[in-house]
Coordinates of C-alpha atoms (C1' of nucleotides) in Angstrom, one line a residue:
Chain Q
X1 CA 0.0 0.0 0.0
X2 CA 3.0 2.4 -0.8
X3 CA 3.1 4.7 -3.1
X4 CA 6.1 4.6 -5.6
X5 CA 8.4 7.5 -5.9
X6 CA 11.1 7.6 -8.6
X7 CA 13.5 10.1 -9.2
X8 CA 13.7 10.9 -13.0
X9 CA 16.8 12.1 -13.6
X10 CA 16.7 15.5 -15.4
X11 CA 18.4 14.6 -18.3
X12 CA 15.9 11.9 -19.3
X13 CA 13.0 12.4 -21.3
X14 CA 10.7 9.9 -20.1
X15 CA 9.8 8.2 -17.0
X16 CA 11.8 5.7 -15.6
X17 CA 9.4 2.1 -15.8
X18 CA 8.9 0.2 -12.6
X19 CA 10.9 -2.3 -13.9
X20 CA 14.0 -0.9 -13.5
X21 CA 13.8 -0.6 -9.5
X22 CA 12.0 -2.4 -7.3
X23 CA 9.1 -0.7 -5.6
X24 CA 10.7 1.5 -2.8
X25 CA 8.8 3.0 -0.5
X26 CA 9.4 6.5 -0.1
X27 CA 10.7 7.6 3.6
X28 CA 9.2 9.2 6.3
X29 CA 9.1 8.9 9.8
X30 CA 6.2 7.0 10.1
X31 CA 7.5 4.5 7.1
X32 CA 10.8 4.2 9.3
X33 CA 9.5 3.7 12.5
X34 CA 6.4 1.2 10.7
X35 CA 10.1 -1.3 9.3
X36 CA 11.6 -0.7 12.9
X37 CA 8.9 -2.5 14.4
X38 CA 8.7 -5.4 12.1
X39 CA 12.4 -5.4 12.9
X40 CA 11.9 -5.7 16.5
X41 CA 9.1 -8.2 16.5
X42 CA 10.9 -10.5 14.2
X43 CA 14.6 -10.1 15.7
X44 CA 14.7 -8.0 18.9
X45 CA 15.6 -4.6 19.6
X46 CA 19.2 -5.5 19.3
X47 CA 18.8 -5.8 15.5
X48 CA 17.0 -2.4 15.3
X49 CA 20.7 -0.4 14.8
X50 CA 20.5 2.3 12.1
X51 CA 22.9 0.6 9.7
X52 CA 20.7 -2.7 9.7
X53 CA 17.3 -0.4 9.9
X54 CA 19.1 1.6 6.8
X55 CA 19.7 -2.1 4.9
X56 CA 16.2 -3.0 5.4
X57 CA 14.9 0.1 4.1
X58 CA 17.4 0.0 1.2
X59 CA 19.7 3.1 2.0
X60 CA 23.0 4.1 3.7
X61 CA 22.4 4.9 7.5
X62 CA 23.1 8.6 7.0
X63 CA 19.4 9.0 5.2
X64 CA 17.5 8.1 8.4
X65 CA 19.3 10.8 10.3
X66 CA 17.0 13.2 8.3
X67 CA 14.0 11.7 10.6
X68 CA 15.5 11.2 13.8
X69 CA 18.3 12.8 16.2
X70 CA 20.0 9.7 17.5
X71 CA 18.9 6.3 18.0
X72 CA 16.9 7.1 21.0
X73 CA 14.5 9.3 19.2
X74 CA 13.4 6.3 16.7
X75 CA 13.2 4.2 19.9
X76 CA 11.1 6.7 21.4
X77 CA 8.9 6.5 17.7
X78 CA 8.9 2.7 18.4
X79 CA 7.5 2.9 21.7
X80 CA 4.9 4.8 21.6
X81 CA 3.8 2.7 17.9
X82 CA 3.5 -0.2 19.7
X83 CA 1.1 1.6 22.6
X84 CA -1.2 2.6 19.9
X85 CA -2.1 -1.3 20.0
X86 CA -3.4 -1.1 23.9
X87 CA -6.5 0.8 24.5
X88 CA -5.1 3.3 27.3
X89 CA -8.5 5.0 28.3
X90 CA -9.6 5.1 31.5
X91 CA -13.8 3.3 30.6
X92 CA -11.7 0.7 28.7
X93 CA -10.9 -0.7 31.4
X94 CA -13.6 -2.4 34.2
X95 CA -13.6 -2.1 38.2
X96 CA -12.7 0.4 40.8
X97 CA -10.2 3.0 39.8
X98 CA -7.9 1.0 41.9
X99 CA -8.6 -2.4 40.1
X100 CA -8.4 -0.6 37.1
X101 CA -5.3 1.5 37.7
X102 CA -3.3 -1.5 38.3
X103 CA -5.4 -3.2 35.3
X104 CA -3.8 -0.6 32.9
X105 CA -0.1 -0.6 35.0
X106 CA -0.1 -4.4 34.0
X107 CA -0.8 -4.0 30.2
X108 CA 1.7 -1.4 30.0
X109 CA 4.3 -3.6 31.4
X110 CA 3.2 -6.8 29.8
X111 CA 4.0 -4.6 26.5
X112 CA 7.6 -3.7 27.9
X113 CA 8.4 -7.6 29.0
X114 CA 7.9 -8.5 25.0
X115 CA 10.8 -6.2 24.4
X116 CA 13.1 -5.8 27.3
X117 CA 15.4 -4.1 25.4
X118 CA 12.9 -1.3 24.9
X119 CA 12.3 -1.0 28.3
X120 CA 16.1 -0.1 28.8
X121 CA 15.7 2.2 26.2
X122 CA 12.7 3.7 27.7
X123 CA 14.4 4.0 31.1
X124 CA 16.5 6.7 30.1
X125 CA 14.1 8.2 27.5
X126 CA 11.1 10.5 28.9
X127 CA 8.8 9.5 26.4
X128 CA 6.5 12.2 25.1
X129 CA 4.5 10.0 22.3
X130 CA 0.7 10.6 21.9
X131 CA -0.1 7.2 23.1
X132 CA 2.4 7.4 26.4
X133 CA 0.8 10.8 27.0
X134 CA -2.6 8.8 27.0
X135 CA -1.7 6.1 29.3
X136 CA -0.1 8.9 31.6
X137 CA -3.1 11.1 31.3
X138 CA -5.2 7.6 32.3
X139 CA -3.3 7.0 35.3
X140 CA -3.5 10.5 36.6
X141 CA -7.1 10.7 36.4
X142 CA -7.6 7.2 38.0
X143 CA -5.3 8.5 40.9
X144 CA -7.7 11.8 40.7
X145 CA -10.7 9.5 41.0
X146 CA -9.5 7.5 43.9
X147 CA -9.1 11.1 45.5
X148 CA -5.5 11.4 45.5
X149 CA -4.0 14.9 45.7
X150 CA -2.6 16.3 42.6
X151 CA 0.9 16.8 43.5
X152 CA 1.0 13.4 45.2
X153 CA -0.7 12.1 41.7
X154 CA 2.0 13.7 39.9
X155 CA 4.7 12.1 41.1
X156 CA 3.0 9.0 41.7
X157 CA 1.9 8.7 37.9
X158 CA 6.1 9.1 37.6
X159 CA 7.2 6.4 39.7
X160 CA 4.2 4.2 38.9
X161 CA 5.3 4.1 35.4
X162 CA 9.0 4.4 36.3
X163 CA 8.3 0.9 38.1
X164 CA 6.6 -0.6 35.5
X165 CA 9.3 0.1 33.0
X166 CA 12.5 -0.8 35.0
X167 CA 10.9 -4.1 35.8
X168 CA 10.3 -4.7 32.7
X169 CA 13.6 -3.7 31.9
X170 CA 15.0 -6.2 34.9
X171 CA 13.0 -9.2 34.1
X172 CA 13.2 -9.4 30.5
X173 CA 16.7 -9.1 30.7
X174 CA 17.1 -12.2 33.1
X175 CA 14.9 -14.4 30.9
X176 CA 16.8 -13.7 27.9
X177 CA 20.0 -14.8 29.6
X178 CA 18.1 -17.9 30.7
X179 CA 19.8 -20.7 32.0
X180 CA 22.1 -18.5 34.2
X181 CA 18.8 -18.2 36.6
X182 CA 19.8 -20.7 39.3
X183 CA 23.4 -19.6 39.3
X184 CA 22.4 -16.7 40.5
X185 CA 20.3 -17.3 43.2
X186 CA 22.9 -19.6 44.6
X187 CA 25.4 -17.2 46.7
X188 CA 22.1 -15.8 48.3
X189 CA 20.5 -19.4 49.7
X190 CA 23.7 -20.3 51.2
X191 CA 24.4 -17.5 53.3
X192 CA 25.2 -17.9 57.1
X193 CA 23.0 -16.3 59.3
X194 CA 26.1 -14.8 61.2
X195 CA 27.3 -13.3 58.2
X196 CA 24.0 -11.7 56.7
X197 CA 21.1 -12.2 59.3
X198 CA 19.1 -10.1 57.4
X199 CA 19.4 -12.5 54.3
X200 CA 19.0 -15.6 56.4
X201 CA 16.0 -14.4 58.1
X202 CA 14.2 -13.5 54.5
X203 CA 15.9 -16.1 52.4
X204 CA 12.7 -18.2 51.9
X205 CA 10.9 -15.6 50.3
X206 CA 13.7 -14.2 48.3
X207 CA 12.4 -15.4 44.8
X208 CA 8.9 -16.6 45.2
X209 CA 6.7 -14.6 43.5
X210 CA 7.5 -14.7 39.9
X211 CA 4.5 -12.3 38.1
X212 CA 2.5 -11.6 41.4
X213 CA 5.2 -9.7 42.7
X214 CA 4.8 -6.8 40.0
X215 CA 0.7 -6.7 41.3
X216 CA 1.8 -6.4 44.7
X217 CA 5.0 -3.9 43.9
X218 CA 2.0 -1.8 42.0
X219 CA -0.5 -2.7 45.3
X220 CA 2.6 -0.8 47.4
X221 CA 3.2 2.0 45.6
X222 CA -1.0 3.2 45.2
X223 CA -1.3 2.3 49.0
X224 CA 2.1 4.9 49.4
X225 CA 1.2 7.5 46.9
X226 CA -2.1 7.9 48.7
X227 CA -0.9 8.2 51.7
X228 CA 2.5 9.7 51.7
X229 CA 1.6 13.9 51.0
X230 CA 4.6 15.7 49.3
X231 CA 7.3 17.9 50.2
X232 CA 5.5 21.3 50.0
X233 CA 7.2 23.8 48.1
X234 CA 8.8 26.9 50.3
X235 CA 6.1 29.6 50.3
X236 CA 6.9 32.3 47.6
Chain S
X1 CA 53.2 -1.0 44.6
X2 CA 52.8 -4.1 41.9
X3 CA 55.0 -7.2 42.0
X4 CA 56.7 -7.5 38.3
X5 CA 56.9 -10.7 36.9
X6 CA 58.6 -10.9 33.5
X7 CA 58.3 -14.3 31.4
X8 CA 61.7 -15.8 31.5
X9 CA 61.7 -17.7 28.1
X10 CA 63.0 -20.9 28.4
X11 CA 66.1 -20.4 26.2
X12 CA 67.4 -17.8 27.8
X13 CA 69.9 -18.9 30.9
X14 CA 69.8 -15.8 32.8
X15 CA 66.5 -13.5 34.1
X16 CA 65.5 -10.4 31.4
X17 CA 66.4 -7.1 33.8
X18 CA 63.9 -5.1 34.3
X19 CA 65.1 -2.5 32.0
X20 CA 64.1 -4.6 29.0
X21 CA 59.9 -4.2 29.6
X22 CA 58.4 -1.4 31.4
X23 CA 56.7 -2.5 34.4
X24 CA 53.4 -4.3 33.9
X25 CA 51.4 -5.4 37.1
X26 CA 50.2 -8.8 36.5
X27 CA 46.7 -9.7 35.4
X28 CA 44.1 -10.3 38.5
X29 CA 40.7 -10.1 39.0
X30 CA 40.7 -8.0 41.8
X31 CA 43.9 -5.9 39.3
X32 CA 41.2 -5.3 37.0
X33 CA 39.0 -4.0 38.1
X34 CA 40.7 -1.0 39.9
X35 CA 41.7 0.1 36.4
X36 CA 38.2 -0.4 35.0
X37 CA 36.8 1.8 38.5
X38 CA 39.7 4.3 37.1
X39 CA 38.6 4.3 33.9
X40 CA 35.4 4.7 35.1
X41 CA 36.1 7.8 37.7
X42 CA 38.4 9.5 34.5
X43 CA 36.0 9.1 31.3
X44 CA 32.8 7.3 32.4
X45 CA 31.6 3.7 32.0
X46 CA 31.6 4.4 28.6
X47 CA 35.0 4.2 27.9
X48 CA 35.2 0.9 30.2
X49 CA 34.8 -1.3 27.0
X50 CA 37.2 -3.8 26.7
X51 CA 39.1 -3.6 24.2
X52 CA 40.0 0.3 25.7
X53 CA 40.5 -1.4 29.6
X54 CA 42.6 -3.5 27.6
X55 CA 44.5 -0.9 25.7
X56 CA 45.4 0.2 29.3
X57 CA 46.8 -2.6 30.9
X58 CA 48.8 -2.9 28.1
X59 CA 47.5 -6.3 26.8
X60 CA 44.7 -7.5 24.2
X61 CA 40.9 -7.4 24.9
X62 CA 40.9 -11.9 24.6
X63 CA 43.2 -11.7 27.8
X64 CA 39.9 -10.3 30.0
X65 CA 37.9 -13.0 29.1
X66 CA 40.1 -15.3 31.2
X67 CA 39.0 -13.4 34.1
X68 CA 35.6 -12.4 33.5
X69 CA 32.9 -14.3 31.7
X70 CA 31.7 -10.9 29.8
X71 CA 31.1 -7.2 30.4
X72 CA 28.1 -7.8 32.5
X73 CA 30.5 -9.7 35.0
X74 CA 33.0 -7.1 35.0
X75 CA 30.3 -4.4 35.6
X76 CA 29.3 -6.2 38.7
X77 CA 32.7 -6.4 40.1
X78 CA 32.9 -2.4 39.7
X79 CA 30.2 -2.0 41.6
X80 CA 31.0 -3.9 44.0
X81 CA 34.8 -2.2 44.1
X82 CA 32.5 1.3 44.3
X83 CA 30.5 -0.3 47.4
X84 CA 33.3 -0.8 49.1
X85 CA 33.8 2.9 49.8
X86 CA 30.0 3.0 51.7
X87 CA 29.5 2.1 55.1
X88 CA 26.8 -0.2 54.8
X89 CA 26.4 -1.6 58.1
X90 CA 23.0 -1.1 60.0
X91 CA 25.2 0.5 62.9
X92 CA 26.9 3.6 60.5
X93 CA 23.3 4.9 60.4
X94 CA 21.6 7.3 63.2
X95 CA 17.7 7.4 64.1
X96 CA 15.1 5.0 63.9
X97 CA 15.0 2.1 61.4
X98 CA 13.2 4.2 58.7
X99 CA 15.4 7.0 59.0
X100 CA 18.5 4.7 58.9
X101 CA 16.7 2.8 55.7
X102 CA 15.9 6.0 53.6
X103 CA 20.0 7.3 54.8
X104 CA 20.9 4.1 53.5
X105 CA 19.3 3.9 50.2
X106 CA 20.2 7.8 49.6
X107 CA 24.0 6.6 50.1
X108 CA 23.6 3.9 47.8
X109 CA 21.6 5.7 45.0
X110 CA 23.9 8.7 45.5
X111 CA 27.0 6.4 44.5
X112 CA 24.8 5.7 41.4
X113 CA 23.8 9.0 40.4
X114 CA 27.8 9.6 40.2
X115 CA 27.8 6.8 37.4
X116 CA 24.9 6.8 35.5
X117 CA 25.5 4.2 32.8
X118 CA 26.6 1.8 35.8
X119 CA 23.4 2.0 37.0
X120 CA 21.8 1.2 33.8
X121 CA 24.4 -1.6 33.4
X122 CA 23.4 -2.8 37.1
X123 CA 19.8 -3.0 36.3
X124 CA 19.6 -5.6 34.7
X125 CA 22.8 -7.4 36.6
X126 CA 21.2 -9.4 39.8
X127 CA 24.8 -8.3 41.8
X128 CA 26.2 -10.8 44.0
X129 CA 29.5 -9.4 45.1
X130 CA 30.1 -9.3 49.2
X131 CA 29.4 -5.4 49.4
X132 CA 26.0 -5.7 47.5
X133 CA 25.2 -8.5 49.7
X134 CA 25.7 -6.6 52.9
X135 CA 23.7 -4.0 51.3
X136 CA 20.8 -6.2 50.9
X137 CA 21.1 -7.5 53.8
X138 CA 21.4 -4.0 55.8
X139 CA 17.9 -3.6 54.2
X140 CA 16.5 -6.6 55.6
X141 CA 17.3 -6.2 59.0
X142 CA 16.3 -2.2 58.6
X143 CA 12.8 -3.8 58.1
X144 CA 12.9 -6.4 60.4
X145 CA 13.8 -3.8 63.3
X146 CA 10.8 -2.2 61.7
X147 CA 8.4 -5.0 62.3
X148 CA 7.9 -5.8 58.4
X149 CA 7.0 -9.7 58.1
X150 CA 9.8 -11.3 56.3
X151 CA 8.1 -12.1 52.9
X152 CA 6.9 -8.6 52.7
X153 CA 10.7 -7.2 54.0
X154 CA 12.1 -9.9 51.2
X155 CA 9.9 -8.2 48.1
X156 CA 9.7 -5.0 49.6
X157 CA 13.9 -5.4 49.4
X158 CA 14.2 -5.9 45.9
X159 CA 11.7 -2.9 45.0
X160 CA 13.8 -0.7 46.8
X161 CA 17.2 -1.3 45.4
X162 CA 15.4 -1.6 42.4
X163 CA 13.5 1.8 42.7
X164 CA 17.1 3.0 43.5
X165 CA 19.5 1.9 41.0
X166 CA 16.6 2.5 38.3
X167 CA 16.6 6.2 39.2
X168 CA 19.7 7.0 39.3
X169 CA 19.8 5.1 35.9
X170 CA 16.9 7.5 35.0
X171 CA 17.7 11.0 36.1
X172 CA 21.6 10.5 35.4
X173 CA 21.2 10.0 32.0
X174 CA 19.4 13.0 31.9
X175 CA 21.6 15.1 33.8
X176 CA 24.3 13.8 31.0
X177 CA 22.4 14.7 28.3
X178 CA 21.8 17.9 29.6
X179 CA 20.2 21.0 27.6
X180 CA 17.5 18.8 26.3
X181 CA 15.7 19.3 29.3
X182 CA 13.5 22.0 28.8
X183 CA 12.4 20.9 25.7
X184 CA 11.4 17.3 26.9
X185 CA 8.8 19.4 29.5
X186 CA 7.4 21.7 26.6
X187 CA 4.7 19.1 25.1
X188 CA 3.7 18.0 28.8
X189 CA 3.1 22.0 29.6
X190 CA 1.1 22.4 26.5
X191 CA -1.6 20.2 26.8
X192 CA -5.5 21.3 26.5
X193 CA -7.7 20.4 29.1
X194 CA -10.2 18.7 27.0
X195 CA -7.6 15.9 25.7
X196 CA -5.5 15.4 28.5
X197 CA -7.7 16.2 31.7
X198 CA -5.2 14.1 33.9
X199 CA -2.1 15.8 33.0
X200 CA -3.4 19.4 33.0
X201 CA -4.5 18.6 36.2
X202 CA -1.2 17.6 37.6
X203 CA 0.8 19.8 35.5
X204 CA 1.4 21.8 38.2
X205 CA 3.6 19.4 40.1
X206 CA 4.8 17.4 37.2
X207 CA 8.1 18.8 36.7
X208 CA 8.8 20.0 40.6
X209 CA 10.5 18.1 43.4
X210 CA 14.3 17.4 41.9
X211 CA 16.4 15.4 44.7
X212 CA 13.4 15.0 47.4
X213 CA 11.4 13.5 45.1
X214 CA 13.6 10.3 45.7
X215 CA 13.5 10.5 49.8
X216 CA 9.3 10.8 48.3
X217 CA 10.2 7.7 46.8
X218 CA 11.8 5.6 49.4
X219 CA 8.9 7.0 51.9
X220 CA 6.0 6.1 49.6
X221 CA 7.5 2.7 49.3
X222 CA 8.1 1.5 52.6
X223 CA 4.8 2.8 54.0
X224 CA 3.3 0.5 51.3
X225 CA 5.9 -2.2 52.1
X226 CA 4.7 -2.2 56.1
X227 CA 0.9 -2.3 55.3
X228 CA 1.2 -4.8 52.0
X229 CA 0.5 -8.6 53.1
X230 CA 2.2 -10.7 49.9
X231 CA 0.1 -12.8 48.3
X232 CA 0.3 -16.2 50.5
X233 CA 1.7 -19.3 48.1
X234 CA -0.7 -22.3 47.5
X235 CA -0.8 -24.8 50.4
X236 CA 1.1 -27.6 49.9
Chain E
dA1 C1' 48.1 -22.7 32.5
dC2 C1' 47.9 -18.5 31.1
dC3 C1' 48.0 -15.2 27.6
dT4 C1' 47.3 -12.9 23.1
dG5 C1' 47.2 -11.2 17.8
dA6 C1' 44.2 -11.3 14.6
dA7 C1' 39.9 -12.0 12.9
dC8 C1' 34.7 -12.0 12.8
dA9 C1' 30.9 -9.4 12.5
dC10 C1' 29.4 -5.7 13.5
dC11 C1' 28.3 -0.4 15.7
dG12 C1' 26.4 5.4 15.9
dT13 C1' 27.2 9.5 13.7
dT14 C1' 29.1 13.0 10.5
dC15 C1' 30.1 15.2 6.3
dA16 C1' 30.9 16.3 1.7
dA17 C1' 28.9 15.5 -2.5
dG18 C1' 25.3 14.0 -4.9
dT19 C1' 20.3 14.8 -7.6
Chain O
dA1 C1' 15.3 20.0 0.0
dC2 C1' 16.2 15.6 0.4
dC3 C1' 19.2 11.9 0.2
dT4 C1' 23.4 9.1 0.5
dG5 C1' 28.5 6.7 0.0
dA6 C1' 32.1 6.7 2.4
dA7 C1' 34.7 7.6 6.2
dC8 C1' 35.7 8.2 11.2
dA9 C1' 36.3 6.1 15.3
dC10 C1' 35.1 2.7 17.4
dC11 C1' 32.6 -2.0 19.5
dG12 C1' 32.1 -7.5 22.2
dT13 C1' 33.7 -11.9 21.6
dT14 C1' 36.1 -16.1 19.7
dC15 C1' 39.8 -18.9 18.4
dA16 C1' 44.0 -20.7 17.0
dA17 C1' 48.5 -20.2 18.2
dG18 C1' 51.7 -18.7 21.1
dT19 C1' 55.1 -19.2 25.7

DNA sequence: ACCTGAACACCGTTCAAGT
DNA sequence: ACCTGAACACCGTTCAAGT
C-alpha cells in the first residue's frame, strides 16, 4: 500500500518504468518507524541499529538521520507505535479506579516484557508520544478518582510508570539470559545467618513470587502515593 | 606497589632485567577492576569497553575474558569495588530504622547518580558481590527492626534497590544529556484540558521536586511495604 | 596454564557530495 | 530539499597459536 516515488533524472525524457527498481517506499518517519517495528518483532531490539534499519529500508544509515536525532529518538517513535495497539483509556478498562489503575499498570508492562530491550531504552528516554501521554493522562485521572492529591498524583503517575518500565527492563533481561537463573540465586541461599542475618531471616521468600510480585509492587506504591503527602514547596 | 613478573623464556639462561619491559602489574581479577573503577572515575563507563581497559593494561581485549565471563561480569565487580567505599552496616546509620533505611538507600543511589550508565548496566545485573550483599542485607534487618514480616521485607527489598538503581539510571542520564531538558517538559506543559484532563491537572507538580522526590520515593515505598500482606503461596 | 594477535561481525554518527 | 556513500572512530567476543 506504498506509493512509488522515482526520481527521474533530469536529463531523461521519459519516465523511468517500474521495472528498473523495485518498488521502494518513499521515507518518512512514520515508514521508518512502521520497518523498525517489524524489525523488533521478528529479531529484537538489538537488530534495530540504524545501519541494519538503513539495509532493510534499502539506504546508507546517514538517510534516516534526516528523521530522527539519535537512535533514541526512533526508539522513542517505536514505543509509543506499539502503545497505539493497547487501549489506554480510563472506561476501557472495568472495576474500581484502583482495580483498574493496576489493570492498565499491567498492560503497560506486559508490553515492555515482550521487548526488554525497549524497556532499557525507555528508562533513560522520557517518552513524550501521543499514546504514552494517553496512558499517563489515564493513570493521573484514575489517581484523581480515587481522591489522591494532585501533587502526590503527579509524582506518583512518575514512579508508577518508572516501576513498571525498570521491571520490565530487569526481568526481561534475566529471561533472555536464561539458564544462568539458578546460578544466580545460589550465593544468596547459602548465606550464614552470622554473616547476613538479614538475608538468612528472608531467604525463603527471596524469589517466590514470579508475576504476582509486579501486582503487589503496583499494590505498594498506590497504597504509598495515597498516603504519603509531598514535600511542599517553600512559600513564595 | 605491583610485584613485576617478566616471562623468563626458556632459552634464555639468565632473568630479562627489568630494564628490558616497562613495568606491567600482572593480570588479576581483583587488578582489573581498579583500572576499570579508574577508567570509570576519568571518562565514564563508557570508555570501560574492553578492548579500551585492555588498551590500558597494556594487553589484548581476549586476555579479559580469562578473568571475566563478559562485560556484565566485570560491571558487577565495579560496583561492588565502588560499594566498598559505603559504610553499609545497619550500625553507621543514626535514628530510627526508617530514618536509617531512607540514609541508607540515599547513600547507595547517591554512588549511582555519580555513574549513570553503571546504574543502567546494574539493572539488569542481579549483583552478587560481598558489598551488595551486605547492602541487601542492611535492608533486611532495617525492616525487620521495623516489624515488616519477612516475605513482605524480602519483596519489599528488591523494590527498593530496584527503585534506586533505576533512578539513578533515569535521572543521570538525563543530567548527561543535559540541555534537552526544557524541551522534553514543553509538550507535557502544552496540553489542552479537554484531551488530556489528567495531566493538566497535575501539571502543576509534574516537573517539581528534583532530589526530594527520591526520599518521596523511598517514603511512599516502605509505607506501602509495612501495610502490603504478599500474596500467601498455594498450600502444599 | 595463562596469555594474546588477529579476525569476525558488527556499531552510531558526521560530512561532503550528490540529484 | 532531500538523500546518501564513504569515512571516522570505534565496539564484544572467539579462536587458534603462542610461551
Amino acid at each position: 500500500m506504498f506509493v512509488t516515488i522515482v526520481f527521474v533524472p533530469a536529463r531523461s525524457s521519459h519516465p523511468v518504468s517500474r521495472r528498473d527498481r523495485p518498488a521502494k517506499p518513499p521515507l518518512t518517519r512514520e515508514g521508518i518507524t512502521a520497518v523498525a517495528v517489524g524489525l523488533l518483532r521478528a529479531e529484537g531490539l538489538d537488530r534495530v541499529t540504524m545501519r541494519r534499519l538503513a539495509r532493510e529500508l534499502d539506504t546508507g544509515p546517514a538517510s534516516l538521520y534526516v528523521y530522527f536525532d539519535n537512535m533514541a529518538e526512533l526508539h522513542g517513535a517505536v514505543l509509543d507505535r506499539l502503545l497505539a495497539r493497547v487501549d489506554l483509556r480510563p472506561g476501557a478498562l472495568a472495576g474500581g479506579w484502583r482495580a483498574r489503575l493496576i489493570e492498565l499498570l499491567a498492560a503497560y508492562t506486559e508490553l515492555l516484557y515482550a521487548h526488554p530491550s525497549l524497556a532499557r531504552s525507555v528508562l533513560t528516554l522520557r517518552p513524550s508520544g501521543p499514546n504514552y501521554m494517553r496512558l499517563a493522562d489515564t493513570v493521573l485521572v484514575l489517581l484523581r478518582t480515587g481522591g489522591v492529591p494532585a501533587g502526590q498524583a503527579a509524582w506518583g503517575m512518575n514512579l508508577l510508570l518508572h516501576v513498571a518500565t525498570a521491571t520490565a527492563a530487569e526481568h526481561g533481561t534475566r529471561r533472555e539470559s536464561a539458564s544462568a537463573g539458578v546460578a544466580e540465586e545460589e550465593p544468596w541461599r547459602e548465606v550464614s545467618a552470622g554473616e547476613y542475618p538479614g538475608i538468612a531471616w528472608a531467604s525463603g521468600e527471596l524469589f517466590t513470587g514470579g508475576v504476582q510480585r509486579l501486582r503487589w509492587a503496583f499494590d505498594v506504591l498506590i497504597a504509598g502515593i495515597a498516603v504519603t503527602g509531598i514535600t511542599p514547596r517553600p512559600p513564595p
